[in-house]
GROMACS .gro file of C-alpha atoms in nm:
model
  446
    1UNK     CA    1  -2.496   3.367   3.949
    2UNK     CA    2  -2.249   3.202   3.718
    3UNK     CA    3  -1.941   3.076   3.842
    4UNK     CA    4  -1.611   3.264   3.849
    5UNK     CA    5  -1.361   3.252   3.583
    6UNK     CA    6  -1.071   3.423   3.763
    7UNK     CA    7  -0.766   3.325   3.731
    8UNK     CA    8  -0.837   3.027   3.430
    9UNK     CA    9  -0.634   3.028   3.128
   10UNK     CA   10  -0.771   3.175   2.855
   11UNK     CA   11  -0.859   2.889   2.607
   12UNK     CA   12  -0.609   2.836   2.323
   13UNK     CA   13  -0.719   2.985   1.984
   14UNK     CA   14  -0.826   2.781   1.725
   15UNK     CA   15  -0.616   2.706   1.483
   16UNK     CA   16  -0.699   2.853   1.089
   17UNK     CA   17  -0.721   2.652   0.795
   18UNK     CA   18  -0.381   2.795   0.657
   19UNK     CA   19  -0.195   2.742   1.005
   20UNK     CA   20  -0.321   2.397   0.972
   21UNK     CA   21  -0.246   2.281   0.637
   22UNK     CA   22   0.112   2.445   0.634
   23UNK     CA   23   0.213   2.160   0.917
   24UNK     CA   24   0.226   1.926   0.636
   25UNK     CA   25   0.501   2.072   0.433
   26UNK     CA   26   0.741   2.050   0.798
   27UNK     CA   27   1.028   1.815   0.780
   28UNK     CA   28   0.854   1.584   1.039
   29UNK     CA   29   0.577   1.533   0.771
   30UNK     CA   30   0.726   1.501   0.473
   31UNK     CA   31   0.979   1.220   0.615
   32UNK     CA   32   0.657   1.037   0.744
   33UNK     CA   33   0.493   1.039   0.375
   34UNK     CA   34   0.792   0.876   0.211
   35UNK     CA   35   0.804   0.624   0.533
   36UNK     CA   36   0.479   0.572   0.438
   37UNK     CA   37   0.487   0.496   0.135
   38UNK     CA   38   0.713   0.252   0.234
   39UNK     CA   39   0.536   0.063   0.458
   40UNK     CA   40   0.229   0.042   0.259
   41UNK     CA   41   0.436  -0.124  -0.041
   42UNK     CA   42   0.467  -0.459   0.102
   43UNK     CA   43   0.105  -0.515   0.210
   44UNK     CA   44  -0.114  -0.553  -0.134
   45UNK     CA   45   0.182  -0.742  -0.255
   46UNK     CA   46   0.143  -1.049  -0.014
   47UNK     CA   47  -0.246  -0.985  -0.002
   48UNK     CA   48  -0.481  -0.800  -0.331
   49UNK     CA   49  -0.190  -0.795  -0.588
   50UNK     CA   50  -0.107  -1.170  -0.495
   51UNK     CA   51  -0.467  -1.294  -0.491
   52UNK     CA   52  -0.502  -1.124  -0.851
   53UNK     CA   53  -0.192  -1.313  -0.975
   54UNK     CA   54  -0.320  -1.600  -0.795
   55UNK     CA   55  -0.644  -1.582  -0.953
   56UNK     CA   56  -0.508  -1.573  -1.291
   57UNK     CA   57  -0.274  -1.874  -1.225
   58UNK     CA   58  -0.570  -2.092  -1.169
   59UNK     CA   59  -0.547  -2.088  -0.762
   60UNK     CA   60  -0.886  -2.133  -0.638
   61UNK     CA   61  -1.093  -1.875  -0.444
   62UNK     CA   62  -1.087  -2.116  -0.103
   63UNK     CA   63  -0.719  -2.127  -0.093
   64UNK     CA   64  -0.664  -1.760  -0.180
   65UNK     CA   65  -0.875  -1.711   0.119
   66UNK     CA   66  -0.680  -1.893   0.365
   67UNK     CA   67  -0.377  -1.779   0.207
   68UNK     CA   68  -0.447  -1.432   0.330
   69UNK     CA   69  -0.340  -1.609   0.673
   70UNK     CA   70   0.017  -1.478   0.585
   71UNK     CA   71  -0.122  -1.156   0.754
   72UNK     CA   72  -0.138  -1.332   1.083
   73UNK     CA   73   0.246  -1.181   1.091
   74UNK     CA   74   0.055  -0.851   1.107
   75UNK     CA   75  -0.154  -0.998   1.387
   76UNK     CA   76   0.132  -1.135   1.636
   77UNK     CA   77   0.388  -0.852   1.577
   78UNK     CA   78   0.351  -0.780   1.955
   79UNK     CA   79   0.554  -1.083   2.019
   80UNK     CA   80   0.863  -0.995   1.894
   81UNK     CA   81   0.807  -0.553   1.939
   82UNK     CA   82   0.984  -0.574   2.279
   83UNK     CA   83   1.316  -0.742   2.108
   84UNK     CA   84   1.273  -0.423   1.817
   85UNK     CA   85   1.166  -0.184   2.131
   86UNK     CA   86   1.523  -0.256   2.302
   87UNK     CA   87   1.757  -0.525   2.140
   88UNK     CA   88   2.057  -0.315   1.984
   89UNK     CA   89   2.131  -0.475   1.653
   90UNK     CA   90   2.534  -0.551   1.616
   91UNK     CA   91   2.698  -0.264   1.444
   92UNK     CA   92   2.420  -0.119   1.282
   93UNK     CA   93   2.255   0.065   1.577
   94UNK     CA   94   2.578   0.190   1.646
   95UNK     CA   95   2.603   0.335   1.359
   96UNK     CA   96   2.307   0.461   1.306
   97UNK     CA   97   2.027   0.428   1.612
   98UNK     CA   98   1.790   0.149   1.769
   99UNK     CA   99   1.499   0.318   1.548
  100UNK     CA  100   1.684   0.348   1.176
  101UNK     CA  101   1.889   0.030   1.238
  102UNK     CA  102   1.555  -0.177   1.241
  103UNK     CA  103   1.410   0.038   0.978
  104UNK     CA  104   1.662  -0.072   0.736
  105UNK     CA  105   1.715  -0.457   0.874
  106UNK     CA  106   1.326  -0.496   0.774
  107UNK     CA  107   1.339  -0.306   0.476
  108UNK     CA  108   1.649  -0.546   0.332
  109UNK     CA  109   1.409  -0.833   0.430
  110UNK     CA  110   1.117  -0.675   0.204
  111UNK     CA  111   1.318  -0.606  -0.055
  112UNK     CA  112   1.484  -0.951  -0.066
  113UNK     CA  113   1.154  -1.148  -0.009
  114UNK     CA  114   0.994  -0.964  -0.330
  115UNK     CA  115   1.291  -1.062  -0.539
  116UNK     CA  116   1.224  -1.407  -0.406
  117UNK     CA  117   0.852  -1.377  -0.531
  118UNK     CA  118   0.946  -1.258  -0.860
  119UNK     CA  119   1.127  -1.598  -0.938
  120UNK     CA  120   0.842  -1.757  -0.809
  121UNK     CA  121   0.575  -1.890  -1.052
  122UNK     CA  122   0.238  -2.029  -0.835
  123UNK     CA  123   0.149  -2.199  -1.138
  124UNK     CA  124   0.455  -2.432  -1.084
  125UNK     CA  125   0.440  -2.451  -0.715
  126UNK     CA  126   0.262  -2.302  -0.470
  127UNK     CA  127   0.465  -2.340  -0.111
  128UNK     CA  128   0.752  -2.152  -0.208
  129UNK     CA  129   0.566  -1.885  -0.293
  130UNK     CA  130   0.402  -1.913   0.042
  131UNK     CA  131   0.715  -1.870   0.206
  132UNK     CA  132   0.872  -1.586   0.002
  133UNK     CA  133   0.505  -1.403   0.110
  134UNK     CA  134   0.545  -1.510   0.479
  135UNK     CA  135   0.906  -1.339   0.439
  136UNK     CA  136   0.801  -1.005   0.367
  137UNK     CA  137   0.494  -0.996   0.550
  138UNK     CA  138   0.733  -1.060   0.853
  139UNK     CA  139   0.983  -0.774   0.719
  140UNK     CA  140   0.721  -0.606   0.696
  141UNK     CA  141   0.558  -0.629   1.024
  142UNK     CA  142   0.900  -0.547   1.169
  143UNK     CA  143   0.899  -0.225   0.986
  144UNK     CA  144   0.560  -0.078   1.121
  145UNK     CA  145   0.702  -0.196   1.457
  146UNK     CA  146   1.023   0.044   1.416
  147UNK     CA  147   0.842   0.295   1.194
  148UNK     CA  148   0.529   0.359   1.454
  149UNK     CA  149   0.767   0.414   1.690
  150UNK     CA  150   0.996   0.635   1.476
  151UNK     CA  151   0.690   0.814   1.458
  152UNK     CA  152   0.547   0.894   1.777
  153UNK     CA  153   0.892   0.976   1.898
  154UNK     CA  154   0.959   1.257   1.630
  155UNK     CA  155   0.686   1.481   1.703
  156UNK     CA  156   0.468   1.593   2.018
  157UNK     CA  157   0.074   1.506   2.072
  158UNK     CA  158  -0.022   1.779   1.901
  159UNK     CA  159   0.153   1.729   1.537
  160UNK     CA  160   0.068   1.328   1.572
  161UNK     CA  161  -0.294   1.430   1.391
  162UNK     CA  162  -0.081   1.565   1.075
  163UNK     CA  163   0.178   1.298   1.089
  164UNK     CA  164  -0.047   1.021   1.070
  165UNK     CA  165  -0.264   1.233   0.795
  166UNK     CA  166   0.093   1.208   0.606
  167UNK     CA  167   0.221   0.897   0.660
  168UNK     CA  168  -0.139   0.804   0.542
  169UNK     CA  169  -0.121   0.944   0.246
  170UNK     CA  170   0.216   0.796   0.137
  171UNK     CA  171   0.067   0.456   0.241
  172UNK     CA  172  -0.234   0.470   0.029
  173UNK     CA  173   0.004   0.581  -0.235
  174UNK     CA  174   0.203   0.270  -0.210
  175UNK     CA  175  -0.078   0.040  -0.194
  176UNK     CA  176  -0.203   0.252  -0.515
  177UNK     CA  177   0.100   0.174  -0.640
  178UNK     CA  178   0.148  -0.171  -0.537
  179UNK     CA  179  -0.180  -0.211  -0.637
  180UNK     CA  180  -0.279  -0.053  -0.974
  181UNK     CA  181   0.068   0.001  -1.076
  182UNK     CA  182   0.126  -0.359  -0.997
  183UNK     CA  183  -0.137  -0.469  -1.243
  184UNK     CA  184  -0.060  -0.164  -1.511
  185UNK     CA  185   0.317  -0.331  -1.527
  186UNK     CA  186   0.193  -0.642  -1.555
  187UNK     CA  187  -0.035  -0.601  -1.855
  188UNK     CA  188   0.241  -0.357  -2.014
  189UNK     CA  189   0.513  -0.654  -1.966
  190UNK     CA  190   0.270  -0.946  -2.135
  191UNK     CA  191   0.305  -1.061  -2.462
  192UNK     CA  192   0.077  -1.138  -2.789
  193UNK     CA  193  -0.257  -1.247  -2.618
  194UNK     CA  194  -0.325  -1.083  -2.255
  195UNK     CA  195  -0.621  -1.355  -2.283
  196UNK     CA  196  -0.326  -1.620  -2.122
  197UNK     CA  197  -0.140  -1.640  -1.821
  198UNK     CA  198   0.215  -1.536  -1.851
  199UNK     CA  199   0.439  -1.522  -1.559
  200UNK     CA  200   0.716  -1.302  -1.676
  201UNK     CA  201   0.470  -0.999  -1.666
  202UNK     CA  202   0.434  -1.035  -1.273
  203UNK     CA  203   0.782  -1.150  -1.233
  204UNK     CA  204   0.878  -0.779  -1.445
  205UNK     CA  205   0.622  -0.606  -1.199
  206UNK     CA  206   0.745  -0.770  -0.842
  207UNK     CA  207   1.105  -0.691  -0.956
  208UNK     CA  208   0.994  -0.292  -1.012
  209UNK     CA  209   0.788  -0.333  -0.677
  210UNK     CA  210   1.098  -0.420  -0.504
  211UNK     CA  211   1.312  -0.150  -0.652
  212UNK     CA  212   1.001   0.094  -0.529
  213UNK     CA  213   1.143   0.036  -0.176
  214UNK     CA  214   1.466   0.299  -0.265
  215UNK     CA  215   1.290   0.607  -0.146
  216UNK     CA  216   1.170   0.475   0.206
  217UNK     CA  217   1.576   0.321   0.245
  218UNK     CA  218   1.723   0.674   0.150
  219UNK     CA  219   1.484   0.827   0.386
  220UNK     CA  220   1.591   0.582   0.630
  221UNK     CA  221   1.967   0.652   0.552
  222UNK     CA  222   1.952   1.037   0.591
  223UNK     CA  223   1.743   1.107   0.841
  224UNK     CA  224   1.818   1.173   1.197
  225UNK     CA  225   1.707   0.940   1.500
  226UNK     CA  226   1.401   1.069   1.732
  227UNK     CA  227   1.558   1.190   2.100
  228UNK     CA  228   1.462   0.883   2.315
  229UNK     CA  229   1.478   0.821   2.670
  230UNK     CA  230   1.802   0.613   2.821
  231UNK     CA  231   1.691   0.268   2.921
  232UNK     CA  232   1.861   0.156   3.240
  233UNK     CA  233   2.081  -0.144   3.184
  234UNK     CA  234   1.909  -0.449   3.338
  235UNK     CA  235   2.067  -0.658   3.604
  236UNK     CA  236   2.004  -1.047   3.510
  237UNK     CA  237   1.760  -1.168   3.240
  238UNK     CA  238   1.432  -1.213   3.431
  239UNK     CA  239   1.451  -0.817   3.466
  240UNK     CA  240   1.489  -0.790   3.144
  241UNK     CA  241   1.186  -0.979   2.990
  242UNK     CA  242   1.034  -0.807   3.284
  243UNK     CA  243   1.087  -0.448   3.125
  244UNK     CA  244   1.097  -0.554   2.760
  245UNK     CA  245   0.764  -0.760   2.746
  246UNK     CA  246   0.541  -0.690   3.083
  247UNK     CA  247   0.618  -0.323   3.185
  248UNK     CA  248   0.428  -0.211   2.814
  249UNK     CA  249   0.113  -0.375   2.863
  250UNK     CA  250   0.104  -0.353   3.270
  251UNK     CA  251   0.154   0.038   3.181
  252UNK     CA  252  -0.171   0.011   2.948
  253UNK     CA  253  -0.409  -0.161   3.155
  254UNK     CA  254  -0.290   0.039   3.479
  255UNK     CA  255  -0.366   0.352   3.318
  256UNK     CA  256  -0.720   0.272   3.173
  257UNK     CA  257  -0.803  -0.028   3.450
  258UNK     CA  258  -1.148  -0.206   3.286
  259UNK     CA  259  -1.199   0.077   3.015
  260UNK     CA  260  -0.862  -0.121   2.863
  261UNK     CA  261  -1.098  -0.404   2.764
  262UNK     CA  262  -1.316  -0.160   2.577
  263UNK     CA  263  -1.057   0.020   2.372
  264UNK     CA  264  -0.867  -0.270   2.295
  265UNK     CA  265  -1.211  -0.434   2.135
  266UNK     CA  266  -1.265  -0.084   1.961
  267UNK     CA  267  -0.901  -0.177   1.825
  268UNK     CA  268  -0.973  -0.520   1.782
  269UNK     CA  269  -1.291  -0.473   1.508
  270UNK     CA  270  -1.240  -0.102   1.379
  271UNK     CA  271  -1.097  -0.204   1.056
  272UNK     CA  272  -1.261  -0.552   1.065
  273UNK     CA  273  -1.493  -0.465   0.734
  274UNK     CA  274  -1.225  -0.346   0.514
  275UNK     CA  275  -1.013  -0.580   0.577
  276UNK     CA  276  -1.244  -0.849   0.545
  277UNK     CA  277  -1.388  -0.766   0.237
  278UNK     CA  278  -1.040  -0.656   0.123
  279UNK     CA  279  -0.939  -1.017   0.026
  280UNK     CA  280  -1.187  -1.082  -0.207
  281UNK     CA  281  -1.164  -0.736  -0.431
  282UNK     CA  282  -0.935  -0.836  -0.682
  283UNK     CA  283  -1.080  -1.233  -0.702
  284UNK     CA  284  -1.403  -0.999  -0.766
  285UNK     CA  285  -1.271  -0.786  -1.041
  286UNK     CA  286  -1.099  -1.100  -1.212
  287UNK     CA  287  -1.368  -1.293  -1.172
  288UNK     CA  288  -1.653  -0.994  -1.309
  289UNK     CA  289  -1.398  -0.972  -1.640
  290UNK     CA  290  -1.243  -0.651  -1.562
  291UNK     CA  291  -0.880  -0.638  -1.701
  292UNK     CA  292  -0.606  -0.585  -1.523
  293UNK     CA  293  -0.564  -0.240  -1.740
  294UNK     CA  294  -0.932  -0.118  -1.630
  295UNK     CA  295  -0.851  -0.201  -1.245
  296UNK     CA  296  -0.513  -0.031  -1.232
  297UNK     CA  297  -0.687   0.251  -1.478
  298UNK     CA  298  -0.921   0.313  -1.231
  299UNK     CA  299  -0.733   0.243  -0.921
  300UNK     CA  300  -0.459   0.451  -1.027
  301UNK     CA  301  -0.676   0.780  -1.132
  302UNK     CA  302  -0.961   0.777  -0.905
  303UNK     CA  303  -0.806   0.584  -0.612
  304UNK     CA  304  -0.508   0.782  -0.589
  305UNK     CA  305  -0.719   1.152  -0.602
  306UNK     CA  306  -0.980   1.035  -0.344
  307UNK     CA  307  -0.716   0.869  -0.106
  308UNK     CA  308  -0.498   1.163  -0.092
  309UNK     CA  309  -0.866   1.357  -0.063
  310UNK     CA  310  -0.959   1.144   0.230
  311UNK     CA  311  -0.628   1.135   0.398
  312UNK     CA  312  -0.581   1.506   0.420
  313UNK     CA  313  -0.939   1.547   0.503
  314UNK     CA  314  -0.915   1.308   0.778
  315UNK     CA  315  -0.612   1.500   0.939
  316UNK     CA  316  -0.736   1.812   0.916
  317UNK     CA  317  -1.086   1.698   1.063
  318UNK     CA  318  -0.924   1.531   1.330
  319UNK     CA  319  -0.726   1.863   1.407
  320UNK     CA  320  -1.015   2.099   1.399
  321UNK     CA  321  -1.339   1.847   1.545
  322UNK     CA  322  -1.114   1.584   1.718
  323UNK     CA  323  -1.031   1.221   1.672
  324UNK     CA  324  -1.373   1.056   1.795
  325UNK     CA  325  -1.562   1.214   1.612
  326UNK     CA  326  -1.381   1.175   1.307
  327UNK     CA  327  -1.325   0.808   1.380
  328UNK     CA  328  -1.714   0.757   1.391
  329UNK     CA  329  -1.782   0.888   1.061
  330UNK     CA  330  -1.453   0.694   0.896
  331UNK     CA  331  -1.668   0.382   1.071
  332UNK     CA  332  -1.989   0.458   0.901
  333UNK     CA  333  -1.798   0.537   0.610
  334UNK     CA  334  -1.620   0.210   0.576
  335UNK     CA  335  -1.935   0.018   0.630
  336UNK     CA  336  -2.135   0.159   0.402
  337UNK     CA  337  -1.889   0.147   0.081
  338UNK     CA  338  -1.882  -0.208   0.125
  339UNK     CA  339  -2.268  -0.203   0.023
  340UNK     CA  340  -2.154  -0.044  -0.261
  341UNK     CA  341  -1.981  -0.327  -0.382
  342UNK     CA  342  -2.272  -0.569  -0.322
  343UNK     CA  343  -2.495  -0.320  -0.559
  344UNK     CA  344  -2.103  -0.340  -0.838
  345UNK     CA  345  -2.188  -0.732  -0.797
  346UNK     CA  346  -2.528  -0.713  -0.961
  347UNK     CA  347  -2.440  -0.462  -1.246
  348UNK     CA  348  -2.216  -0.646  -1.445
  349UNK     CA  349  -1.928  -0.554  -1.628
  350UNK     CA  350  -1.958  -0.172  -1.640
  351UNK     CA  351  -1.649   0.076  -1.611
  352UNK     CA  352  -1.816   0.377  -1.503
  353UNK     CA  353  -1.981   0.176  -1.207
  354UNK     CA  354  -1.643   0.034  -1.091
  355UNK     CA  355  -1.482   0.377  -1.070
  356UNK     CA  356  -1.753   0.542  -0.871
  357UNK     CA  357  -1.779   0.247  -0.607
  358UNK     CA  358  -1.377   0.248  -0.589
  359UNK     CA  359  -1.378   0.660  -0.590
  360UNK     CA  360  -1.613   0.621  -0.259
  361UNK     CA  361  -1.399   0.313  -0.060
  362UNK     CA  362  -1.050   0.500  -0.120
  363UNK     CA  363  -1.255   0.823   0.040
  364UNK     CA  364  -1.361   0.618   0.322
  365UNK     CA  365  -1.116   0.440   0.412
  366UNK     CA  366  -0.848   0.749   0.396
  367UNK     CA  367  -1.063   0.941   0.632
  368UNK     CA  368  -1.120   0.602   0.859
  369UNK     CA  369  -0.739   0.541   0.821
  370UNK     CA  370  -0.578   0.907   0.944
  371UNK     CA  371  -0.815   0.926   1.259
  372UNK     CA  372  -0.793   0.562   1.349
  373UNK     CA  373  -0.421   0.606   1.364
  374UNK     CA  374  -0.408   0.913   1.593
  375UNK     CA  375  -0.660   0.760   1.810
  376UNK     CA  376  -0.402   0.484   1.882
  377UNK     CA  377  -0.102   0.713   1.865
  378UNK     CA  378  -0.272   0.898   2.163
  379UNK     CA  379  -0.294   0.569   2.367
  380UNK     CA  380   0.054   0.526   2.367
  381UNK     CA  381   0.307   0.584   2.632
  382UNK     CA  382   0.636   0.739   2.476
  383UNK     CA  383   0.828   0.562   2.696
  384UNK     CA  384   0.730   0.223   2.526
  385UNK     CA  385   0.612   0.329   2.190
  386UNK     CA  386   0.698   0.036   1.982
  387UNK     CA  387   0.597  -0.260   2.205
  388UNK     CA  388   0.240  -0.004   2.301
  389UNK     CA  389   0.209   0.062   1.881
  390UNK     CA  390   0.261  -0.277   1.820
  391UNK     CA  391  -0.005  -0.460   2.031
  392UNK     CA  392  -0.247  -0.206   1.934
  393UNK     CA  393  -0.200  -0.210   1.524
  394UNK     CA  394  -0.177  -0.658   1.559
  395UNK     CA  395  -0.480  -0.612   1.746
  396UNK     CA  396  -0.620  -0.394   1.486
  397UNK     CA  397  -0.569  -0.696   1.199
  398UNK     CA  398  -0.559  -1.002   1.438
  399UNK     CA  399  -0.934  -1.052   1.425
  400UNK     CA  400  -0.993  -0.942   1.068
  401UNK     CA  401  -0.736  -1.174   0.928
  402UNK     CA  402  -0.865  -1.467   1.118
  403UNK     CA  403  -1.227  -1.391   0.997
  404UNK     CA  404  -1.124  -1.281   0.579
  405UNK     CA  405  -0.875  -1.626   0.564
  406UNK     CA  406  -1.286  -1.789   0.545
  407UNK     CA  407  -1.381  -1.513   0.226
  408UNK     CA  408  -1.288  -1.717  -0.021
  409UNK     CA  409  -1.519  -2.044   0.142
  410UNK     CA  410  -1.798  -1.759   0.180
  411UNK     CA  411  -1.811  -1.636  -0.178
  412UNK     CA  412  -1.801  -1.971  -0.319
  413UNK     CA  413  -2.175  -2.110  -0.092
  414UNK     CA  414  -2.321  -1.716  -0.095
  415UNK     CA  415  -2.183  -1.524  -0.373
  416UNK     CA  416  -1.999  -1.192  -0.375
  417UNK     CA  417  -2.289  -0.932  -0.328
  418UNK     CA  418  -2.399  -1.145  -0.018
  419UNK     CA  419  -2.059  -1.139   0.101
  420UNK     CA  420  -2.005  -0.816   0.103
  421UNK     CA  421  -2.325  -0.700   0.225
  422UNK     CA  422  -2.216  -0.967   0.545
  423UNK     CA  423  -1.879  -0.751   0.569
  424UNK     CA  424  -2.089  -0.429   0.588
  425UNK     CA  425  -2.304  -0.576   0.870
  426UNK     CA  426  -1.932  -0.669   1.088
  427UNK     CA  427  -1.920  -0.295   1.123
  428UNK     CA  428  -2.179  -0.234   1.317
  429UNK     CA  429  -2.064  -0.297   1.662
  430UNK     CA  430  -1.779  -0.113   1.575
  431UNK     CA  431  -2.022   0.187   1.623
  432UNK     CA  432  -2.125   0.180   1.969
  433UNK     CA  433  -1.783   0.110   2.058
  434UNK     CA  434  -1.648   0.405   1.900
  435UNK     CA  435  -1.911   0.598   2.136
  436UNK     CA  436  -1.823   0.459   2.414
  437UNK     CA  437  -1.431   0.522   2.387
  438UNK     CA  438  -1.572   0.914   2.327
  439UNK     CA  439  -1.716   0.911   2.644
  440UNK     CA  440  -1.414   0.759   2.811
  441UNK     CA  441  -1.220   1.026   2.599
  442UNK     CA  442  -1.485   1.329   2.750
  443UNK     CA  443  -1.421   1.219   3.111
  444UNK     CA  444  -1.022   1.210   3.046
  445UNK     CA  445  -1.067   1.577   2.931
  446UNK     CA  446  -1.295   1.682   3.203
   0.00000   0.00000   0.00000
């Protein structure tokens, strides 16, 4: 005899293909993929674009390496989220909310911290440079504190999937575009021989870079801020600190108990072979003879048409199959186009290799990217969405920065196709934690 159905709600229908798409032309969306785009601007710029400016300066591979440490402001952003969560900024949140008035205090950093790089030459001297990077990375950081939380506030559980799918996409843009277009100014700016350094190209191409910042400050400007709850006012400091920095992360592990040590290493390592192998892509490409017009070339064509490919497939995977499963394949995915960089090592200088092997990693990584960001959007507590965001996405690069500041020491003992190969391998624990956060996800459901 089978069991009795009367009296269960009918299960929801499916949604079609059409019903699906057409969520990312809403207003929600398309605010998310210029915010986006803004967010992604300022990370290639203090991490791949600067290594390949680096590079050609004459820095060494060893101190490009550790110089990726700037992104240790990426790592620790959960120390100062609380303050971004709750602190009222004078005037300006007045005037325009807690969410927006944050947006546009980090954005003013970025923007300011660029110009600073753009008078910068590394070829003179190194530590201010340093600085201006540590600058925006920490502007930046601030942003995805306020901007995660913009997000998760403006939309229910349901539309998270499709805002994260376009936010995505306007953050692969950007790093496209910081990126590729970076390098495509910078050859179109030099002079006479391209064969020689010349510092006014990148100081033409930061200066561009930071004007690129417009769109996500208008968006910022003329957009409305998310309904949030009231926060009670608190009665003496200690209660304060007490709300602001405990409550969050009390509110975390109370909710998943032990499992909390499993998702947050599943956080901790997801992106840990991208990232990794990340800081050594452009030293590669320098360092294999590819010009910076064949990078950006490629980058911009083939990067930009398989990252919007996987972004959009990622959402709308996510929305039909769910967010585990999608987030295992992004992991396999990830891992395995970083063997396809050890096999670009051993071919030489060829074009048509290059664009296939970056065609395939901009794929991966878009459909790795969208799920991995509503998996952590759905571990989040609305009522403290920034702080919650924040230690989730620092725990996300905390470990992988740490690890890729030693690339540079790697490549010069081992090579590049052994290094990479090693990234590849870091994924692989990532695996059977991704199943066992879908089983913890199953019993949640059940």
């Amino acid at each position: 005899m089978t069991p009795s159905t009367h009296g269960a709600p009918p299960a929801a229908p499916k949604p079609t293909w059409a019903q699906t798409l057409k969520v990312y032309l809403e207003p929600a969306s398309l605010r998310m993929l210029s915010l986006g785009f803004s967010a992604g601007l300022p990370l290639l710029l203090v991490f791949g674009t600067l290594s390949f400016w680096l590079r050609e300066a004459g820095v060494d591979r060893s101190t490009i390496g550790f110089l990726s440490w700037v992104g240790l402001a990426y790592g620790f952003k959960w120390v100062w989220s609380p303050l971004v969560d709750r602190l009222p900024i004078p005037l300006l949140t007045r005037l325009m909310g807690r969410r927006r008035s944050w947006l546009l205090l980090a954005q003013s950093l970025i923007v300011g911290g660029l110009i600073s790089m753009a008078f910068t030459d590394p070829k003179l001297a190194l530590a201010p440079m340093v600085w201006c990077a540590i600058a925006v990375a920490f502007g930046s950081a601030t942003q995805d504190i306020a901007l995660d939380a913009f997000r998760i506030e403006s939309a229910d559980m349901q539309h998270q999937a499709a805002l994260s799918a376009t936010y995505q996409t306007g953050y692969r843009l950007a790093m496209i575009w910081a990126g590729a277009g970076a390098l495509w100014l910078a050859a179109r700016s030099e002079v006479a021989n391209a064969e020689i350094y010349q510092y006014g190209a990148w100081q033409t191409a930061y200066l561009v870079m930071a004007a690129s910042m417009l769109p996500g400050v208008l968006t910022v400007l003329f957009s409305k801020e998310p309904l949030q709850r009231e926060i009670p006012a608190s009665r003496n400091a200690a209660e304060w600190l007490r709300g602001a920095l405990l409550d969050p992360f009390a509110e975390f592990v109370r909710r998943y108990r032990w499992q909390a040590i499993l998702i947050l290493g599943l956080i901790a390592t997801y992106r840990i072979s991208d990232v990794v192998m990340g800081i050594m892509a452009n030293p590669f490409y320098v360092d294999m003879g590819y010009t910076k017009d064949e990078v950006a070339a490629v980058t911009k064509i083939y990067g930009v048409v398989m990252t919007l490919v996987g972004a959009f497939v990622g959402g709308a995977m996510a929305l039909r199959m769910g967010v585990m499963r999608v987030l295992m394949l992004g992991a396999i995915l990830s891992a395995g186009s970083n063997l396809l960089f050890s096999w670009l090592a051993g071919q030489g200088h060829d074009v048509t290799k290059l664009i296939f092997v970056i065609s395939a990693d901009n794929l991966a990584g878009g459909i790795a990217s969208s799920a991995f960001i509503a998996y952590l959007s759905s571990l989040t507590n609305v009522n403290y969405s920034a702080t919650q965001y924040a230690l989730f996405s620092s725990m996300m690069l905390l470990l992988p920065k740490f690890v890729a500041g030693y690339s540079g020491v790697y490549v010069d003992h081992f090579g590049y196709a052994s290094f990479f190969t090693a990234t590849a391998f870091l994924g692989a624990p990532v695996l059977l934690l991704v199943w066992l956060a879908s089983r913890i996800a199953t019993q949640e459901m059940q």
